[in-house]
Coordinates of C-alpha atoms and ligand atoms in Angstrom, one line a residue:
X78 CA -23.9 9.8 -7.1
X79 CA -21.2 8.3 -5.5
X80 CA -17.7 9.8 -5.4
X81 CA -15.9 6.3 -7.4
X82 CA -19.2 5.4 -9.7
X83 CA -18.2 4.5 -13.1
X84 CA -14.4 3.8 -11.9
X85 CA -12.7 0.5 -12.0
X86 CA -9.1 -0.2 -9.7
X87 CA -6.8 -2.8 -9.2
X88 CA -5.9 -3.5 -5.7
X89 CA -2.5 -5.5 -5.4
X90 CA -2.8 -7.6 -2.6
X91 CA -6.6 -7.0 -1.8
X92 CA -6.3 -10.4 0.0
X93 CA -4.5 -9.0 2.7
X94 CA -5.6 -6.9 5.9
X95 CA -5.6 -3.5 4.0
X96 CA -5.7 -4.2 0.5
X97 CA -9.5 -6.4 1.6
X98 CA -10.2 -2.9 3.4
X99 CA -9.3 -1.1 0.7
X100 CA -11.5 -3.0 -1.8
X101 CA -14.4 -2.9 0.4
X102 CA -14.1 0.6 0.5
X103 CA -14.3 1.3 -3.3
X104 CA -17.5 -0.7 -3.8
X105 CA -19.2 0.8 -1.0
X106 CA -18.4 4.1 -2.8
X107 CA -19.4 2.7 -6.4
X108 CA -16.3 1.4 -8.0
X109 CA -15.7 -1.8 -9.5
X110 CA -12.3 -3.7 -8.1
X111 CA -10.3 -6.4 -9.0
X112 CA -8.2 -7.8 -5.9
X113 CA -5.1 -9.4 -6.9
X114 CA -3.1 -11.3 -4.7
X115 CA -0.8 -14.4 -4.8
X116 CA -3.0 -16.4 -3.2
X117 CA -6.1 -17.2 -4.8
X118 CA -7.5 -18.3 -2.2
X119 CA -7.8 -15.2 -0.3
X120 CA -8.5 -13.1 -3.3
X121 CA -11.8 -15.1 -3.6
X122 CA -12.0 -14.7 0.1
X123 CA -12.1 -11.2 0.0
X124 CA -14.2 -10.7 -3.6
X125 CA -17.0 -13.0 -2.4
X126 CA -18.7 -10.4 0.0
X127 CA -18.4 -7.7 -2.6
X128 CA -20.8 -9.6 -5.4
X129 CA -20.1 -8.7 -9.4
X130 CA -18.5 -5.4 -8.4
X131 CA -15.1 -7.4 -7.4
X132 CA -13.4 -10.1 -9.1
X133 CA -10.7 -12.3 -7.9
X134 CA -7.8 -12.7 -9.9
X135 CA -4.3 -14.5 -8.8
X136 CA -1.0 -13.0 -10.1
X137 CA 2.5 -12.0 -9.0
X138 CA 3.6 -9.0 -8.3
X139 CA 7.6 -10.0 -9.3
X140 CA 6.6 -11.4 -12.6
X141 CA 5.9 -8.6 -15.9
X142 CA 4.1 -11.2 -18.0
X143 CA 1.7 -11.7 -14.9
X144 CA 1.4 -8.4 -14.2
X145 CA 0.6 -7.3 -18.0
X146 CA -1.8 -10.2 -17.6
X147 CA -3.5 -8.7 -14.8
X148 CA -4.0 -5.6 -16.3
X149 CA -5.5 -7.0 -20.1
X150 CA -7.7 -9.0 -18.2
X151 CA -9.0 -6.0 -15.5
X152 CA -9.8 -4.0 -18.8
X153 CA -11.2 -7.5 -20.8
X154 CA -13.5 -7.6 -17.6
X155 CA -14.9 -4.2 -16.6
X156 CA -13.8 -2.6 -20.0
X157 CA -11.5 0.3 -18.7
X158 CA -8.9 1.1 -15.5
X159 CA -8.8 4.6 -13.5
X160 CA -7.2 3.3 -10.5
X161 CA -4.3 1.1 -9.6
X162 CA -3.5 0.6 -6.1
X163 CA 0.2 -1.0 -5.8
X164 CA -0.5 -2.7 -2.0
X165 CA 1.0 -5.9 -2.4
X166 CA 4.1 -6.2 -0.5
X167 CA 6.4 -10.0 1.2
X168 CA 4.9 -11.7 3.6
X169 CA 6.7 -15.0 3.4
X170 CA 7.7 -15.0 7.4
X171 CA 10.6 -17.1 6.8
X172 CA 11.7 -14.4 4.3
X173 CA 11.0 -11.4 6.2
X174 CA 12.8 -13.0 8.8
X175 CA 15.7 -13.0 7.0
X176 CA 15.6 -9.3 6.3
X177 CA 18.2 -8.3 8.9
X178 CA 21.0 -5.6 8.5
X179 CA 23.7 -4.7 5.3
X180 CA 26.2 -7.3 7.0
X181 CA 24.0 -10.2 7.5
X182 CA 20.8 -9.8 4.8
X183 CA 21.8 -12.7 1.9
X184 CA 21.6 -11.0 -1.4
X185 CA 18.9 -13.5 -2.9
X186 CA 16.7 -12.1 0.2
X187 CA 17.2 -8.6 -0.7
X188 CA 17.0 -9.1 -4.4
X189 CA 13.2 -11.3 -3.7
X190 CA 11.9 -8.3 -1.4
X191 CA 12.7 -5.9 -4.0
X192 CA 11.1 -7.8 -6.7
X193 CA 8.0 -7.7 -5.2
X194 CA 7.7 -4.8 -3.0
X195 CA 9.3 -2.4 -5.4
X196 CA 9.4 -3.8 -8.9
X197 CA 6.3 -5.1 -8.6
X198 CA 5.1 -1.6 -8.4
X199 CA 6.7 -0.5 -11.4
X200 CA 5.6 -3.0 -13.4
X201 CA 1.8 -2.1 -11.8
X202 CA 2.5 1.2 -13.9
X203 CA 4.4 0.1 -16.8
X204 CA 1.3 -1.5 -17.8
X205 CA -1.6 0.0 -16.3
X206 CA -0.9 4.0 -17.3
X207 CA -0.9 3.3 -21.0
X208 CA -4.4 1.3 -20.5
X209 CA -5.6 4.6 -18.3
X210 CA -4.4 6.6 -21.0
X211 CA -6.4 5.8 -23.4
X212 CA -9.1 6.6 -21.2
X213 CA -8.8 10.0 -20.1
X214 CA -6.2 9.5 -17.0
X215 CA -6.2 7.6 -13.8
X216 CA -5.2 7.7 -10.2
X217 CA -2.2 5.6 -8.7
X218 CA -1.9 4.8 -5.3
X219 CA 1.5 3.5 -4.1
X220 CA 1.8 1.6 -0.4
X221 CA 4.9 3.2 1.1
X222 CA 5.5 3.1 4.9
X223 CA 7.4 4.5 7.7
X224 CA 9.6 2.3 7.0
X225 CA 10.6 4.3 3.9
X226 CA 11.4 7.6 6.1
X227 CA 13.5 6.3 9.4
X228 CA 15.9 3.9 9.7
X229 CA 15.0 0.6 12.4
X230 CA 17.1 -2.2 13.8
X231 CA 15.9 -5.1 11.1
X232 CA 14.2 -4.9 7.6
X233 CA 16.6 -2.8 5.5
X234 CA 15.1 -4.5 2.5
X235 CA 11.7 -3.9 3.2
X236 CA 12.3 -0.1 4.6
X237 CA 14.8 0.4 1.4
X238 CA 12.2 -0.9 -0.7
X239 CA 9.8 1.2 1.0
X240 CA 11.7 4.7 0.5
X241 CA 12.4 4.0 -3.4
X242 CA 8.2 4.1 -3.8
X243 CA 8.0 7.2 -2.3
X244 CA 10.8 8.0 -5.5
X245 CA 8.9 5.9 -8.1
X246 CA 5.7 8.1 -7.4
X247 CA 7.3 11.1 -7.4
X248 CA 9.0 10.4 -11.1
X249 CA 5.6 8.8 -12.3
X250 CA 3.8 11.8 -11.2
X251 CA 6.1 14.0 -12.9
X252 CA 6.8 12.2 -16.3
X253 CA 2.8 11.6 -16.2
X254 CA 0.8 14.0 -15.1
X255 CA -0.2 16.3 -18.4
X256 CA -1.4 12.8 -19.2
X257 CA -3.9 12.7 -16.5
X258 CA -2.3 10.6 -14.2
X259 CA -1.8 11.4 -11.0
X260 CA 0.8 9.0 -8.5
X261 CA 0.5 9.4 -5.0
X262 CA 1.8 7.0 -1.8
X263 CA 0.3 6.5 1.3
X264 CA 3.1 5.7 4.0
X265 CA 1.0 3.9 6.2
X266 CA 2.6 3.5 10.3
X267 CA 1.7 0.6 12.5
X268 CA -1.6 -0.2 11.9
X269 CA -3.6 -2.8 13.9
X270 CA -4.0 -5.9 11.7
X271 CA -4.1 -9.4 13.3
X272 CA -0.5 -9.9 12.1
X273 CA 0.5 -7.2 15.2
X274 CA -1.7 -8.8 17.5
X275 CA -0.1 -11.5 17.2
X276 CA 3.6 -10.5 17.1
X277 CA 6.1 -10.2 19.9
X278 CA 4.7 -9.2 23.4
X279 CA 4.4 -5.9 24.1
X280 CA 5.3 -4.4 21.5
X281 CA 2.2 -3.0 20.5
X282 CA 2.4 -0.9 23.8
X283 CA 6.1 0.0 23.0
X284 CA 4.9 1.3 19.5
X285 CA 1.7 3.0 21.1
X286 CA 4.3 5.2 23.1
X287 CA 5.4 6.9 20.2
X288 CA 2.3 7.7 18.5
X289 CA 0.0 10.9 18.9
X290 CA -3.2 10.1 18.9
X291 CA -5.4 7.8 21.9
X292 CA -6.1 4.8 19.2
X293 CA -4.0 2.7 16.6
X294 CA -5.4 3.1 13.2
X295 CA -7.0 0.4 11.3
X296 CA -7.4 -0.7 7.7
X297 CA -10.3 1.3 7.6
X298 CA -8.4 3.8 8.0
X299 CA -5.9 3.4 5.1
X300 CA -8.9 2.5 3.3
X301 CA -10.6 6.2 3.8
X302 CA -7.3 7.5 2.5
X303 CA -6.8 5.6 -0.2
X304 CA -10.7 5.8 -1.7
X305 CA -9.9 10.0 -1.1
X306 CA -7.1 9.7 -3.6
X307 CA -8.7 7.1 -6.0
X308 CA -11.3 10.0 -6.3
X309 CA -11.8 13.1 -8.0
X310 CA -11.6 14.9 -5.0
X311 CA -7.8 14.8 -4.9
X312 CA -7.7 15.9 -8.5
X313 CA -4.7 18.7 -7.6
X314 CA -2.8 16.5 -5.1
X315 CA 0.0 14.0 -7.0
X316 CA 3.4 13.1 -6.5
X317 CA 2.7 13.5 -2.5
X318 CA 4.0 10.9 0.2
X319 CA 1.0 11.1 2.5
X320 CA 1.4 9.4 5.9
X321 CA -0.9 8.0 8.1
X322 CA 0.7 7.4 10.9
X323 CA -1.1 8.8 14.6
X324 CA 1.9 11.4 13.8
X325 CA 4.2 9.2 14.2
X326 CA 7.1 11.0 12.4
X327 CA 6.2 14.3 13.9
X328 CA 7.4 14.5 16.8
X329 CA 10.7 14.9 18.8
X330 CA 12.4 11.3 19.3
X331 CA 12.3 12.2 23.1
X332 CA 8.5 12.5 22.9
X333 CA 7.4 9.2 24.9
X334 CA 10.2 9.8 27.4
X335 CA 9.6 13.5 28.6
X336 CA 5.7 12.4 28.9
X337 CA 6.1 9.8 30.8
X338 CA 8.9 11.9 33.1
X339 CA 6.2 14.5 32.9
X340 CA 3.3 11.9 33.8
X341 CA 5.1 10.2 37.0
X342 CA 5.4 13.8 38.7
X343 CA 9.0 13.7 39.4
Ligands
LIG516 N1 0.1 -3.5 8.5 C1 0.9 -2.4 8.8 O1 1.2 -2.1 9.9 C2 1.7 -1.7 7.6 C3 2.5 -0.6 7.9 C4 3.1 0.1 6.9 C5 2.9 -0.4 5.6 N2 2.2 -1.5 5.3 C6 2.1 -1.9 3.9 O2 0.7 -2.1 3.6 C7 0.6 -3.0 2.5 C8 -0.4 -4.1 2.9 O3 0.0 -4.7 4.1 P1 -1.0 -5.6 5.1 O4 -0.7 -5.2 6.5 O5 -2.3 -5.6 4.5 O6 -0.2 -7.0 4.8 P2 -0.8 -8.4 4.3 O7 0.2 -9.4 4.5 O8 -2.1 -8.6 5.0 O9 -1.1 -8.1 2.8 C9 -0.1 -8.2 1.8 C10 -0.7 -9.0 0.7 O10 0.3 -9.0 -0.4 C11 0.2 -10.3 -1.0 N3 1.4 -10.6 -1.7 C12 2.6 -11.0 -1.2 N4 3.5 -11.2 -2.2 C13 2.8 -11.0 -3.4 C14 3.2 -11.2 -4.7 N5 4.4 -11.6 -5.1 N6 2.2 -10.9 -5.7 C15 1.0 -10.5 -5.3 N7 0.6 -10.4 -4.0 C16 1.5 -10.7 -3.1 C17 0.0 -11.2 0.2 O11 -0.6 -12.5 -0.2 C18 -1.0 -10.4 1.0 O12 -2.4 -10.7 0.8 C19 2.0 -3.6 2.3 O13 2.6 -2.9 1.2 C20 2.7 -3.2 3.6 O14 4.1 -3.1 3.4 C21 1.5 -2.2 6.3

């Protein structure tokens, strides 16, 4: 018996570097997923390993009529849902880009990154929890991030996005969980996708200073996590911001600094 047999999740963009991870995960552990993502393409791309336990499905995250589309045709398809996992967040570079500080961010940016990153989850519960429901419960896995704890110098869409799922889970853990449904984020920190590998020079190492442990963490990673709380081994944890992180929000801010004062001897 596997720990996810007889479940079936949603993973909001499962065509990316975790939400793929995330999806491979369940099937190897017995669920059936369906990976949604804007871009069919890489939906399929990440379904056609996994056989007729994953199906591919295209929506968007900022649109309800897609999203309540997504979710009829999950439980058309497989019959029921027990796990949603909100991943799906911008990725348009030219976007992100844009996604500066409270002086310089134009409104239609901020207003698009919110419509997907956080709206887009709501909108994953407004229609999943009453399908879930009717089944006996369900688990709901929110992508946070850092980003949603700490301030940083660019991104205050994305990071304010970010904090307001950590709120979302704890209200729809609150308002739902004599109902059987549990809400919990992950807040995942830098983790080593291609995206970082390719991004500016050295800032991987610069990011590596400030975390605890000797490796970055991978999807995989995020994965493990997120299959522990699609399961029924985290039946008394809901409503938590978990992050995985290396400890990277545990520490003093002077942390990479007095090591490396330590480390040269002086
Ligand atoms: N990679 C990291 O270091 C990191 C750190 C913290 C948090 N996160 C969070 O983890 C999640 C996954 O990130 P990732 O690194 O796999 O990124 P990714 O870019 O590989 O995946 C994001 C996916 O979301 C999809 N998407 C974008 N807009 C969408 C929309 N409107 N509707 C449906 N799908 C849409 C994209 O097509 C993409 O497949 C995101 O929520 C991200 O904010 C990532």
């Amino acid at each position: 018996m596997k720990r996810l047999d007889g479940k079936v999740a949603i993973v909001t963009g499962g065509g990316g570097g975790i939400g793929s991870a995330v999806a491979r995960r369940m099937v190897s552990e017995g669920a059936r997923v369906v990976i949604a993502d804007l871009f069919e393409d890489s939906a399929l791309r990440a379904a056609e390993p996994l056989g007729e336990a994953a199906l591919a499905v295209q929506f968007d995250a900022a649109n309800p009529q897609s999203v309540s589309a997504l979710v009829d045709r999950v439980v058309d398809h497989f019959g029921r849902l027990d796990v949603l996992h909100n991943n799906a967040a911008m990725t348009d570079p030219a976007k992100s880009a844009q996604d500066t500080t409270a002086p310089d961010i134009p409104i239609g940016i901020w207003r698009e990154i919110l419509d997907v990153n956080l709206t887009g989850y709501l909108l994953g519960c407004k229609y999943a929890i009453p399908r879930m429901i009717e089944t006996g419960g369900g688990s709901i896995i929110n992508t946070a991030s850092n980003s949603g704890s700490a301030g940083d110098l660019a991104r205050i869409a994305y990071g304010s996005s970010k904090a307001a799922i950590i709120g979302l889970t704890r209200y729809v853990a609150t308002q739902h969980g004599r109902q059987n449904i549990r809400c919990n984020s992950i807040a995942p920190g830098v983790v080593l996708t291609e995206a970082l590998e390719k991004t500016v020079p050295g800032l991987k190492e610069m990011i590596q200073r400030h975390i605890l442990t000797p490796e970055f963490g991978t999807p995989d990673d995020i994965a493990a996590l997120v299959a522990f709380l699609a399961s029924d081994e985290s039946r008394y944890i809901t409503g938590e911001n978990i992050s995985i992180s290396g400890g990277g929000l545990v520490h003093q801010p002077h942390y990479a600094d007095l090591l490396a004062f330590m480390e040269s001897g002086d």
